CSV table of C-alpha atoms in Angstrom, one decimal:
chain,number,residue,atom,x,y,z
A,9,MET,CA,-17.6,29.6,-38.2
A,10,ARG,CA,-20.6,27.5,-39.5
A,11,PHE,CA,-19.0,24.8,-37.1
A,12,VAL,CA,-20.5,26.0,-34.1
A,13,SER,CA,-24.3,26.1,-35.4
A,14,GLN,CA,-23.8,22.5,-36.3
A,15,CYS,CA,-22.9,21.6,-32.3
A,16,LEU,CA,-26.6,20.7,-31.8
A,17,SER,CA,-26.1,23.0,-29.1
A,18,LYS,CA,-28.5,22.7,-26.3
A,19,THR,CA,-28.4,25.2,-23.1
A,20,HIS,CA,-29.7,25.0,-20.3
A,21,SER,CA,-31.2,28.0,-17.9
A,22,ARG,CA,-27.8,28.9,-15.7
A,23,HIS,CA,-29.6,27.6,-12.6
A,24,GLN,CA,-30.4,24.1,-13.2
A,25,LYS,CA,-28.4,21.7,-11.6
A,26,LEU,CA,-26.3,19.0,-14.0
A,27,ILE,CA,-28.0,15.7,-12.6
A,28,PHE,CA,-27.1,12.3,-13.6
A,29,LEU,CA,-29.6,9.9,-12.8
A,30,VAL,CA,-30.8,6.1,-12.4
A,31,GLN,CA,-31.8,5.0,-15.4
A,32,GLU,CA,-33.3,1.8,-17.4
A,33,ASP,CA,-32.5,-0.1,-20.0
A,34,GLN,CA,-35.8,-2.0,-20.7
A,35,THR,CA,-33.6,-4.0,-24.3
A,36,LEU,CA,-31.1,-5.8,-21.2
A,37,ASP,CA,-33.3,-6.5,-18.6
A,38,ASN,CA,-30.4,-4.0,-16.6
A,39,LYS,CA,-30.6,-1.3,-14.2
A,40,ILE,CA,-27.6,1.2,-15.3
A,41,THR,CA,-26.3,3.6,-12.5
A,42,THR,CA,-24.2,5.7,-12.4
A,43,ILE,CA,-23.2,9.1,-10.0
A,44,SER,CA,-25.9,11.4,-9.2
A,45,LEU,CA,-24.1,15.0,-9.2
A,46,SER,CA,-27.0,15.7,-6.2
A,47,GLN,CA,-25.3,12.6,-4.5
A,48,ILE,CA,-21.7,14.1,-5.0
A,49,GLN,CA,-23.2,18.1,-3.6
A,50,MET,CA,-24.8,17.0,-0.2
A,51,ALA,CA,-21.3,16.0,1.0
A,52,LEU,CA,-19.8,18.9,-0.8
A,53,PRO,CA,-19.1,23.0,-0.1
A,54,TYR,CA,-19.6,24.0,-3.0
A,55,THR,CA,-22.4,23.9,-5.9
A,56,ILE,CA,-21.6,23.2,-9.9
A,57,GLU,CA,-24.4,24.6,-12.8
A,58,MET,CA,-24.6,23.5,-15.8
A,59,VAL,CA,-24.3,26.1,-18.2
A,60,GLU,CA,-24.1,24.5,-21.5
A,61,HIS,CA,-24.2,20.5,-22.6
A,62,CYS,CA,-23.7,19.5,-26.5
A,63,HIS,CA,-22.4,17.5,-28.8
A,64,VAL,CA,-19.0,18.3,-31.7
A,65,PRO,CA,-18.8,15.7,-33.9
A,66,PRO,CA,-15.2,16.4,-35.9
A,67,PRO,CA,-16.7,18.8,-39.6
A,68,PRO,CA,-19.3,17.5,-41.8
A,69,ASN,CA,-17.5,15.1,-43.8
A,70,SER,CA,-13.8,15.4,-43.3
A,71,VAL,CA,-13.9,11.9,-42.3
A,72,PRO,CA,-15.0,8.5,-44.2
A,73,GLN,CA,-17.1,5.7,-42.3
A,74,THR,CA,-13.5,3.8,-40.7
A,75,SER,CA,-14.2,0.1,-39.0
A,76,LEU,CA,-10.0,0.5,-36.3
A,77,PRO,CA,-9.9,-2.9,-35.7
A,78,LEU,CA,-8.2,-3.7,-31.8
A,79,THR,CA,-4.9,-5.8,-31.6
A,80,PHE,CA,-3.5,-7.2,-28.6
A,81,PHE,CA,-2.0,-4.5,-27.2
A,82,ASP,CA,-6.1,-3.5,-26.9
A,83,ILE,CA,-7.6,-6.0,-25.6
A,84,PRO,CA,-6.3,-6.7,-21.8
A,85,TRP,CA,-8.1,-2.8,-21.2
A,86,LEU,CA,-11.8,-4.8,-22.3
A,87,LEU,CA,-11.9,-5.4,-18.5
A,88,CYS,CA,-10.4,-1.6,-16.9
A,89,MET,CA,-12.8,1.2,-16.2
A,90,PRO,CA,-12.9,4.6,-17.4
A,91,MET,CA,-9.4,6.8,-17.4
A,92,GLN,CA,-10.1,10.6,-15.9
A,93,ARG,CA,-8.5,13.0,-15.8
A,94,ILE,CA,-9.1,16.5,-14.5
A,95,PHE,CA,-6.5,20.1,-16.0
A,96,PHE,CA,-6.6,23.4,-13.8
A,97,TYR,CA,-5.7,26.5,-15.2
A,98,GLU,CA,-5.5,29.7,-13.6
A,99,TYR,CA,-8.0,32.4,-15.5
A,100,PRO,CA,-8.9,35.2,-13.9
A,101,HIS,CA,-12.0,36.3,-15.8
A,102,PRO,CA,-16.7,36.1,-14.4
A,103,THR,CA,-18.2,33.4,-16.8
A,104,LEU,CA,-20.1,35.2,-19.2
A,105,HIS,CA,-16.1,36.8,-20.9
A,106,PHE,CA,-14.9,33.1,-21.8
A,107,THR,CA,-18.6,31.7,-23.0
A,108,ASN,CA,-18.9,34.8,-24.6
A,109,THR,CA,-15.0,35.0,-25.8
A,110,VAL,CA,-13.5,31.4,-25.5
A,111,LEU,CA,-16.4,28.6,-25.6
A,112,PRO,CA,-16.8,29.2,-29.4
A,113,CYS,CA,-13.2,29.3,-30.5
A,114,LEU,CA,-13.0,26.0,-27.7
A,115,LYS,CA,-15.7,23.8,-30.3
A,116,LEU,CA,-13.9,24.8,-33.1
A,117,SER,CA,-10.3,23.1,-32.1
A,118,LEU,CA,-12.1,20.7,-30.8
A,119,SER,CA,-14.2,19.7,-33.8
A,120,LEU,CA,-10.5,20.6,-35.5
A,121,THR,CA,-8.7,17.8,-32.9
A,122,LEU,CA,-11.6,15.1,-33.5
A,123,GLN,CA,-11.1,14.8,-37.6
A,124,TYR,CA,-7.1,13.8,-36.5
A,125,PHE,CA,-9.0,11.7,-33.8
A,126,PHE,CA,-11.9,10.0,-34.9
A,127,PRO,CA,-12.3,7.4,-33.1
A,128,LEU,CA,-12.1,9.4,-30.0
A,129,ALA,CA,-16.3,10.1,-31.4
A,130,GLY,CA,-16.9,7.1,-32.4
A,131,THR,CA,-18.0,3.8,-30.4
A,132,LEU,CA,-16.1,0.6,-29.4
A,133,THR,CA,-18.9,-2.7,-31.4
A,134,CYS,CA,-18.9,-5.3,-30.1
A,135,PRO,CA,-20.5,-8.0,-31.1
A,136,PHE,CA,-22.3,-10.4,-28.9
A,137,GLY,CA,-20.7,-13.8,-31.1
A,138,PRO,CA,-17.1,-14.8,-31.3
A,139,THR,CA,-15.9,-11.8,-33.1
A,140,LYS,CA,-13.6,-9.2,-32.2
A,141,PRO,CA,-14.8,-6.4,-31.6
A,142,HIS,CA,-13.4,-2.8,-33.3
A,143,ILE,CA,-14.0,0.4,-33.0
A,144,LEU,CA,-15.9,1.9,-35.7
A,145,TYR,CA,-17.1,5.9,-37.0
A,146,ALA,CA,-19.8,6.6,-39.6
A,147,GLU,CA,-20.5,10.1,-40.0
A,148,GLY,CA,-22.5,12.6,-37.5
A,149,ASP,CA,-21.0,11.0,-34.5
A,150,SER,CA,-19.9,13.5,-32.0
A,151,VAL,CA,-18.2,13.7,-28.3
A,152,PRO,CA,-20.0,14.8,-25.9
A,153,LEU,CA,-19.4,18.7,-24.4
A,154,THR,CA,-20.9,19.7,-20.5
A,155,ILE,CA,-20.0,23.3,-19.9
A,156,ALA,CA,-20.6,24.3,-15.7
A,157,GLU,CA,-19.9,26.7,-13.5
A,158,SER,CA,-18.4,26.5,-9.6
A,159,THR,CA,-18.8,27.9,-6.9
A,160,GLY,CA,-15.9,26.0,-5.3
A,161,ASN,CA,-13.0,27.5,-3.8
A,162,PHE,CA,-10.4,27.1,-7.1
A,163,ALA,CA,-6.8,27.5,-4.9
A,164,HIS,CA,-8.0,24.7,-2.4
A,165,LEU,CA,-8.2,22.4,-5.2
A,166,LEU,CA,-4.9,23.3,-6.1
A,167,ASN,CA,-3.7,22.0,-3.1
A,168,ASN,CA,-1.8,19.0,-2.8
A,169,TYR,CA,-2.8,18.0,0.7
A,170,SER,CA,-5.7,15.8,1.5
A,171,ARG,CA,-8.8,16.1,0.7
A,172,ASP,CA,-12.8,14.0,-0.3
A,173,VAL,CA,-12.2,12.4,-2.9
A,174,ARG,CA,-15.6,13.5,-3.5
A,175,GLU,CA,-14.4,17.7,-4.2
A,176,PHE,CA,-13.3,16.2,-7.7
A,177,HIS,CA,-16.0,14.1,-9.1
A,178,SER,CA,-18.0,17.0,-10.5
A,179,PHE,CA,-15.2,17.8,-12.8
A,180,VAL,CA,-15.3,14.4,-14.7
A,181,PRO,CA,-18.3,14.0,-17.2
A,182,GLN,CA,-20.1,10.9,-17.6
A,183,LEU,CA,-19.8,8.9,-20.6
A,184,PRO,CA,-22.8,8.3,-21.9
A,185,PRO,CA,-24.5,4.4,-21.7
A,186,ALA,CA,-23.5,2.0,-23.9
A,187,CYS,CA,-26.5,0.7,-25.9
A,188,VAL,CA,-27.7,-2.4,-28.1
A,189,SER,CA,-27.9,-1.5,-31.9
A,190,ASP,CA,-30.5,-1.6,-34.0
A,191,ASP,CA,-29.4,-3.8,-36.9
A,192,THR,CA,-29.5,-7.6,-37.3
A,193,GLN,CA,-26.3,-8.4,-35.7
A,194,VAL,CA,-27.1,-7.4,-32.1
A,195,GLN,CA,-24.2,-5.8,-30.9
A,196,ILE,CA,-23.3,-3.0,-27.3
A,197,LEU,CA,-21.7,0.5,-28.4
A,198,ARG,CA,-19.6,1.7,-26.1
A,199,PRO,CA,-19.3,6.0,-26.2
A,200,LEU,CA,-15.0,6.5,-26.1
A,201,LEU,CA,-15.0,9.8,-24.5
A,202,ALA,CA,-16.6,12.9,-23.0
A,203,LEU,CA,-15.3,16.0,-21.7
A,204,GLN,CA,-16.2,18.6,-19.4
A,205,VAL,CA,-15.3,22.7,-18.8
A,206,THR,CA,-15.8,24.1,-15.6
A,207,ILE,CA,-15.9,27.9,-15.5
A,208,PHE,CA,-14.4,29.3,-11.4
A,209,PRO,CA,-16.2,32.7,-11.2
A,210,ASN,CA,-12.2,34.6,-12.4
A,211,SER,CA,-10.1,31.8,-11.1
A,212,GLY,CA,-10.2,29.5,-12.6
A,213,ILE,CA,-11.1,26.3,-15.8
A,214,CYS,CA,-11.6,22.3,-15.0
A,215,ILE,CA,-11.4,20.6,-18.3
A,216,GLY,CA,-12.1,17.3,-17.6
A,217,ILE,CA,-11.7,13.9,-19.8
A,218,THR,CA,-13.0,10.8,-19.5
A,219,PHE,CA,-12.3,7.8,-21.5
A,220,HIS,CA,-11.9,4.0,-23.2
A,221,HIS,CA,-8.8,3.2,-22.0
A,222,VAL,CA,-9.3,0.4,-24.6
A,223,ALA,CA,-9.2,2.8,-27.2
A,224,ALA,CA,-6.6,4.7,-26.2
A,225,ASP,CA,-3.4,4.6,-23.5
A,226,GLY,CA,-1.6,7.8,-22.0
A,227,MET,CA,0.6,8.5,-24.6
A,228,THR,CA,-2.3,8.6,-26.8
A,229,SER,CA,-5.4,10.6,-24.2
A,230,ASN,CA,-2.4,12.7,-23.9
A,231,HIS,CA,-1.4,13.6,-27.4
A,232,PHE,CA,-5.2,14.3,-28.2
A,233,MET,CA,-5.2,16.9,-25.4
A,234,LYS,CA,-1.7,18.6,-26.1
A,235,THR,CA,-3.4,18.2,-30.0
A,236,TRP,CA,-6.3,20.3,-29.1
A,237,ALA,CA,-4.4,22.5,-26.0
A,238,SER,CA,-1.9,23.3,-29.3
A,239,ILE,CA,-5.1,24.0,-32.1
A,240,PHE,CA,-7.1,26.0,-29.5
A,241,ARG,CA,-3.8,27.8,-29.1
A,242,SER,CA,-2.8,28.9,-32.4
A,243,LYS,CA,-6.3,30.0,-33.2
A,244,GLY,CA,-7.1,27.2,-35.0
A,245,ASP,CA,-3.7,26.6,-37.9
A,246,LEU,CA,-3.6,23.3,-38.5
A,247,SER,CA,0.3,23.9,-39.7
A,248,CYS,CA,0.8,23.3,-35.5
A,249,ILE,CA,0.5,19.3,-35.6
A,250,GLU,CA,1.4,18.7,-39.1
A,251,LYS,CA,4.7,16.2,-37.5
A,252,SER,CA,2.7,15.3,-35.0
A,253,LEU,CA,-0.4,13.9,-36.4
A,254,PRO,CA,-1.5,9.7,-35.1
A,255,PHE,CA,-0.7,6.8,-37.0
A,256,TYR,CA,-3.1,4.6,-37.3
A,257,ASN,CA,-1.3,2.5,-38.8
A,258,ARG,CA,-2.1,-1.6,-37.3
A,259,SER,CA,0.0,-3.7,-39.5
A,260,ALA,CA,2.8,-2.1,-38.3
A,261,ILE,CA,2.1,-3.8,-35.1
A,262,LYS,CA,4.0,-7.7,-35.8
A,263,ASP,CA,2.5,-10.5,-34.1
A,264,SER,CA,4.3,-13.6,-34.7
A,265,LYS,CA,3.2,-15.7,-31.4
A,266,GLY,CA,-0.8,-15.1,-32.0
A,267,LEU,CA,-1.5,-13.0,-29.5
A,268,GLU,CA,-3.9,-12.0,-30.4
A,269,THR,CA,-5.5,-15.3,-30.7
A,270,ILE,CA,-4.6,-16.3,-27.1
A,271,LEU,CA,-6.1,-12.8,-25.1
A,272,LEU,CA,-9.6,-12.2,-27.4
A,273,ASN,CA,-10.5,-16.4,-26.1
A,274,GLU,CA,-9.5,-15.5,-22.4
A,275,TRP,CA,-11.4,-12.1,-22.5
A,276,TRP,CA,-14.3,-14.4,-24.1
A,277,THR,CA,-14.1,-16.5,-21.1
A,278,THR,CA,-14.0,-15.3,-18.1
A,279,SER,CA,-14.7,-12.2,-18.7
A,280,ARG,CA,-16.8,-11.7,-21.8
A,281,SER,CA,-20.6,-12.2,-19.8
A,282,SER,CA,-19.1,-9.6,-17.3
A,283,TRP,CA,-19.2,-6.9,-20.1
A,284,LYS,CA,-22.4,-8.1,-21.9
A,285,GLU,CA,-24.4,-7.4,-18.3
A,286,ASP,CA,-22.9,-4.7,-17.9
A,287,THR,CA,-24.6,-1.7,-20.8
A,288,THR,CA,-22.9,1.2,-18.8
A,289,ILE,CA,-19.0,2.0,-17.8
A,290,SER,CA,-19.5,4.5,-15.7
A,291,ASN,CA,-16.5,4.6,-13.3
A,292,THR,CA,-18.5,3.7,-9.7
A,293,THR,CA,-22.3,3.2,-8.8
A,294,SER,CA,-21.1,5.1,-5.4
A,295,LEU,CA,-19.5,7.3,-4.0
A,296,PRO,CA,-16.2,6.1,-1.1
A,297,GLU,CA,-17.8,8.5,2.0
A,298,ASP,CA,-14.3,8.1,3.9
A,299,LYS,CA,-11.6,8.7,1.2
A,300,LEU,CA,-9.0,11.6,1.6
A,301,ARG,CA,-6.8,12.5,-2.1
A,302,ALA,CA,-3.8,13.9,-1.9
A,303,THR,CA,-0.3,14.6,-3.8
A,304,PHE,CA,3.6,13.8,-2.0
A,305,VAL,CA,6.0,15.5,-3.8
A,306,LEU,CA,9.4,13.7,-4.0
A,307,GLY,CA,12.0,16.3,-4.9
A,308,ARG,CA,15.2,15.4,-7.4
A,309,HIS,CA,17.1,15.6,-3.6
A,310,ASP,CA,15.3,12.9,-3.0
A,311,ILE,CA,15.1,10.3,-5.5
A,312,GLU,CA,19.0,10.8,-5.7
A,313,ARG,CA,19.7,10.5,-2.3
A,314,LEU,CA,17.2,7.0,-2.6
A,315,LYS,CA,19.4,5.6,-5.3
A,316,GLN,CA,22.5,5.9,-3.3
A,317,TRP,CA,21.0,4.9,-0.1
A,318,ILE,CA,19.4,1.8,-1.9
A,319,SER,CA,22.7,0.9,-3.8
A,320,THR,CA,24.5,1.7,-0.4
A,321,GLN,CA,22.1,-0.6,1.1
A,322,CYS,CA,23.0,-3.8,-1.6
A,323,LYS,CA,26.5,-3.4,-0.9
A,324,ASN,CA,26.2,-3.0,2.2
A,325,HIS,CA,24.8,-6.7,2.5
A,326,ASN,CA,27.1,-7.8,-0.3
A,327,GLU,CA,24.5,-7.8,-2.8
A,328,THR,CA,25.6,-6.8,-6.3
A,329,GLN,CA,22.6,-4.3,-8.1
A,330,PRO,CA,22.2,-6.9,-10.9
A,331,PHE,CA,18.3,-4.7,-11.5
A,332,HIS,CA,17.5,-1.5,-13.2
A,333,ILE,CA,17.6,1.6,-10.6
A,334,SER,CA,15.8,4.6,-12.1
A,335,THR,CA,13.8,7.7,-11.1
A,336,PHE,CA,10.3,5.6,-12.2
A,337,VAL,CA,11.8,2.3,-9.4
A,338,VAL,CA,12.5,4.2,-6.3
A,339,THR,CA,9.6,6.6,-6.3
A,340,CYS,CA,7.5,3.0,-7.0
A,341,ALA,CA,9.7,0.4,-4.4
A,342,LEU,CA,8.8,3.7,-1.7
A,343,THR,CA,5.1,4.2,-2.2
A,344,TRP,CA,4.2,0.7,-2.7
A,345,VAL,CA,6.7,-0.8,0.8
A,346,CYS,CA,4.7,2.8,2.4
A,347,LEU,CA,1.2,1.9,1.1
A,348,ILE,CA,1.6,-1.9,2.8
A,349,LYS,CA,3.2,-0.5,5.7
A,350,ALA,CA,-0.1,1.8,6.3
A,351,GLN,CA,-2.5,-1.2,5.3
A,352,VAL,CA,-0.9,-3.1,8.0
A,353,SER,CA,-0.8,-0.8,10.5
A,354,VAL,CA,-4.7,-0.6,10.1
A,355,THR,CA,-5.4,-3.8,8.6
A,356,SER,CA,-3.8,-5.5,11.8
A,357,LYS,CA,-5.6,-4.1,14.0
A,358,ILE,CA,-8.8,-6.0,13.7
A,359,GLN,CA,-7.7,-9.2,11.7
A,360,SER,CA,-4.3,-10.7,11.4
A,361,LEU,CA,-2.5,-10.8,8.3
A,362,ASP,CA,-0.1,-13.4,7.4
A,363,ASP,CA,3.9,-12.0,6.8
A,364,ASP,CA,4.6,-14.4,3.9
A,365,GLU,CA,1.0,-13.6,1.9
A,366,LEU,CA,2.7,-12.7,-1.5
A,367,CYS,CA,1.6,-8.4,-2.4
A,368,ASN,CA,1.4,-7.5,-6.2
A,369,PHE,CA,2.9,-5.2,-7.6
A,370,CYS,CA,1.1,-3.6,-11.5
A,371,PHE,CA,2.4,-0.6,-13.7
A,372,VAL,CA,2.5,-0.6,-18.2
A,373,ALA,CA,6.4,0.4,-20.1
A,374,ASP,CA,5.7,2.4,-23.3
A,375,CYS,CA,6.0,0.0,-26.7
A,376,ARG,CA,6.8,2.3,-29.1
A,377,ASN,CA,10.2,2.7,-31.0
A,378,ARG,CA,11.5,-0.3,-29.3
A,379,ASP,CA,12.8,-2.9,-32.0
A,380,GLU,CA,9.3,-5.3,-31.2
A,381,VAL,CA,6.9,-3.0,-32.1
A,382,LEU,CA,8.6,0.1,-34.6
A,383,VAL,CA,5.9,2.2,-34.0
A,384,PRO,CA,6.1,6.1,-33.7
A,385,THR,CA,5.9,8.7,-30.2
A,386,THR,CA,1.7,8.9,-32.6
A,387,TYR,CA,1.0,5.4,-32.6
A,388,PHE,CA,-3.0,5.5,-32.4
A,389,GLY,CA,-4.0,3.0,-29.7
A,390,ASN,CA,-3.0,0.6,-26.9
A,391,CYS,CA,1.2,0.3,-27.2
A,392,LEU,CA,2.5,-0.9,-23.9
A,393,SER,CA,3.3,-4.0,-22.1
A,394,ILE,CA,1.9,-4.9,-18.3
A,395,CYS,CA,4.6,-5.9,-16.0
A,396,PHE,CA,3.6,-7.3,-12.5
A,397,VAL,CA,6.0,-8.0,-9.4
A,398,SER,CA,5.1,-9.5,-6.7
A,399,ALA,CA,7.1,-9.6,-2.4
A,400,LYS,CA,5.7,-11.3,0.4
A,401,ARG,CA,4.7,-9.0,3.2
A,402,GLY,CA,7.1,-9.7,5.6
A,403,GLU,CA,9.7,-8.2,4.0
A,404,LEU,CA,7.5,-5.4,2.0
A,405,VAL,CA,6.6,-3.9,5.7
A,406,GLY,CA,10.6,-5.6,6.7
A,407,GLU,CA,14.0,-2.7,7.5
A,408,ASN,CA,14.8,-3.5,4.3
A,409,GLY,CA,11.3,-3.4,2.3
A,410,VAL,CA,12.3,-0.8,-0.3
A,411,VAL,CA,15.4,-2.3,-1.4
A,412,VAL,CA,13.2,-6.0,-1.6
A,413,ALA,CA,10.6,-3.2,-4.1
A,414,ALA,CA,13.4,-1.8,-5.5
A,415,LYS,CA,15.1,-5.0,-7.3
A,416,ALA,CA,11.1,-6.6,-7.5
A,417,ILE,CA,9.7,-4.0,-9.6
A,418,GLY,CA,13.9,-2.4,-11.0
A,419,SER,CA,14.8,-7.0,-12.3
A,420,LYS,CA,10.5,-6.6,-14.4
A,421,VAL,CA,12.5,-3.0,-16.0
A,422,LYS,CA,15.6,-4.6,-16.7
A,423,GLY,CA,14.3,-7.7,-17.8
A,424,LEU,CA,12.2,-5.4,-20.4
A,425,GLU,CA,15.7,-5.1,-21.7
A,426,SER,CA,15.1,-8.5,-23.2
A,427,GLY,CA,11.8,-8.9,-24.7
A,428,VAL,CA,8.5,-6.1,-24.1
A,429,LEU,CA,6.4,-9.5,-24.5
A,430,ARG,CA,7.6,-12.0,-23.4
A,431,GLY,CA,5.0,-13.1,-20.7
A,432,ALA,CA,2.3,-11.4,-23.5
A,433,GLU,CA,0.4,-14.4,-23.4
A,434,LYS,CA,-0.6,-13.6,-19.1
A,435,TRP,CA,-1.2,-10.4,-19.1
A,436,ILE,CA,-5.0,-11.5,-19.1
A,437,SER,CA,-4.8,-14.6,-16.6
A,438,ASN,CA,-1.9,-12.5,-14.3
A,439,TRP,CA,-4.4,-9.9,-13.9
A,440,ASN,CA,-7.4,-11.6,-12.9
A,441,GLU,CA,-5.7,-13.7,-10.3
A,442,SER,CA,-3.8,-10.8,-8.4
A,443,SER,CA,-6.9,-9.3,-8.7
A,444,GLU,CA,-9.0,-12.0,-7.3
A,445,LEU,CA,-6.2,-11.2,-4.2
A,446,GLY,CA,-6.9,-8.6,-3.7
A,447,ASN,CA,-3.2,-7.3,-2.9
A,448,LEU,CA,-2.6,-5.2,-5.9
A,449,VAL,CA,-1.9,-1.9,-6.2
A,450,THR,CA,-1.1,-0.2,-9.8
A,451,VAL,CA,0.0,2.8,-11.4
A,452,ALA,CA,-1.0,5.2,-13.4
A,453,GLY,CA,0.0,7.6,-15.8
A,454,SER,CA,3.7,8.8,-16.0
A,455,PRO,CA,6.4,11.5,-15.5
A,456,LYS,CA,7.0,11.4,-19.5
A,457,LEU,CA,3.0,11.7,-20.1
A,458,ARG,CA,4.7,15.7,-19.8
A,459,VAL,CA,1.0,16.0,-17.8
A,460,TYR,CA,2.0,20.3,-17.5
A,461,GLU,CA,2.6,20.8,-20.6
A,462,THR,CA,-0.6,20.9,-22.0
A,463,ASP,CA,-1.3,24.7,-22.9
A,464,PHE,CA,-4.6,26.4,-23.8
A,465,GLY,CA,-3.0,29.2,-24.4
A,466,TRP,CA,-3.9,30.1,-19.6
A,467,GLY,CA,0.0,28.9,-19.7
A,468,ARG,CA,0.9,25.3,-18.0
A,469,PRO,CA,-2.2,23.7,-15.6
A,470,LYS,CA,-1.4,24.8,-12.5
A,471,LYS,CA,-2.6,20.8,-11.0
A,472,SER,CA,-3.2,17.7,-12.2
A,473,GLU,CA,-4.7,15.2,-11.1
A,474,VAL,CA,-5.3,10.6,-11.6
A,475,VAL,CA,-9.7,11.0,-10.5
A,476,GLN,CA,-10.4,7.3,-11.3
A,477,ILE,CA,-8.0,6.2,-9.0
A,478,ASP,CA,-10.2,7.3,-5.5
A,479,VAL,CA,-12.4,3.5,-6.7
A,480,SER,CA,-9.9,1.7,-8.6
A,481,GLY,CA,-7.2,1.9,-5.9
A,482,ALA,CA,-4.2,3.0,-7.8
A,483,ILE,CA,-1.3,5.4,-7.4
A,484,SER,CA,-1.3,8.1,-10.1
A,485,LEU,CA,2.2,9.4,-11.1
A,486,ALA,CA,3.6,12.8,-12.8
A,487,GLU,CA,5.7,14.8,-13.4
A,488,SER,CA,6.2,17.3,-10.6
A,489,ARG,CA,4.8,20.9,-12.2
A,490,ASP,CA,7.1,23.0,-9.6
A,491,LYS,CA,10.5,21.4,-8.4
A,492,GLU,CA,12.2,20.6,-11.6
A,493,GLY,CA,13.3,16.8,-11.7
A,494,GLY,CA,10.6,15.3,-9.3
A,495,ILE,CA,7.4,12.8,-9.2
A,496,GLU,CA,4.5,13.7,-7.7
A,497,VAL,CA,3.0,10.6,-5.9
A,498,GLY,CA,-1.4,11.0,-6.7
A,499,LEU,CA,-2.9,9.0,-3.8
A,500,ALA,CA,-6.6,8.0,-2.2
A,501,LEU,CA,-6.6,6.5,0.8
A,502,SER,CA,-9.0,5.9,3.4
A,503,GLY,CA,-8.8,8.8,6.7
A,504,ALA,CA,-6.8,6.2,8.7
A,505,GLN,CA,-5.0,4.5,5.7
A,506,MET,CA,-3.8,8.1,4.5
A,507,GLU,CA,-3.2,9.5,7.6
A,508,ALA,CA,-0.3,6.5,8.6
A,509,PHE,CA,1.0,6.7,5.3
A,510,ILE,CA,1.9,10.0,5.8
A,511,SER,CA,3.8,9.6,8.4
A,512,PHE,CA,5.7,6.8,6.9
A,513,PHE,CA,6.6,8.3,4.4
A,514,GLU,CA,7.9,10.8,6.4
A,515,GLN,CA,9.8,8.2,8.3
A,516,CYS,CA,10.5,7.1,4.9
A,517,ARG,CA,12.7,10.3,3.8
A,518,ASN,CA,14.4,11.5,6.8
A,519,ALA,CA,16.0,7.8,6.3
A,520,PHE,CA,17.5,9.1,3.6
A,521,TYR,CA,19.5,11.8,4.2
């Protein structure tokens, strides 16, 4: 247990509030604004207190200094805000029981996990000159870990009904602010991962993770969390992960089309200035005041009926069905249409909308184990094809809007069979163009990640949420915890739009029966 004493642990008074203050970076003359937890608590029906803050490194001398280059799969995610997810677990014990019996093992298992996922303890090194950023790990690098205690209603947080989005922000940590290196070549160094464990005395535990997407996609972050859970559950027996170690061979990513150069040049010309000016990767500088979060569940029967309904509609209109109809396609189609209808319902009351205006939808497809990208499931990093589709607003809100949406999304999915890298040279330009138009819906998470299999030994998570959708405007997808073959859809909308979405969602679902 020598590691535990090397955790650089800094224990605070049990009654000291966890507050992130506004900081000044005198070097870049740029104010760094981070979320103040006191700001969050002003609107919350509970308090949260810090128990401990420490930095957890891999075991001493277990990993050599390593530089991990970015690939063309990673470069588009330089534009992305941090990813944030929380896992709620049942834990009917007091805080003292947790700190005495669980916390030391949680730190040790995290350290052992970082021995294999060491890039997450490192920094993203971004030179100011026209040089490709890379991830650098050096001895002594670590991951910040916050332990907190909440008086919140644990059962309330597990529900699917609408709740204020601010109720969840205190359970995810902030990434430490970026800094400027003091070597001869000026560089911005960005931390990549932060973790927080919040105790609800005699009720539960919440584990929050914040990470930079440029280091890891959903598959990799999910691999990290499940590895940590497995090592903790096995009490440090590393044999439990021998067959699922991360794969780091970047040379396995073939770039016959010169995508790295194309995407890197585009990032340098269109987005590099904002990267230089923004010295923190805070997920938001202000908390939305009128925004609600809710989860909608589609069971297997709902999904099958929806697939049948779409197929029937195509036949009734003498249309062939050359597009892919899957659980993912129909769930996204239904959600996209109900979102657009909700937006139109609320916005049209204050301004006119053009039915011919394009609405955009963006999702990703995992490229691991495909003919073009021969890397295993355990590949560390990003390995995603970024897919964009669009449809006219008037068509989406029309009688056959769900069919229109399913065709657009399903055709793009089917097109991946002809090559997952087709159009990859436009990933950044398509993103910038769609973002500027403002009518963009994105997808975070995937049912294939199986987040409810992340078991630390306390049983499956009672609930998992993707927190950053409060700011990004994305929808989140996960497998249903309680309905085999079902899907959970997470949304964060204004109160008026949430009310409208619920109405349209129920209307659409009832129409399929």
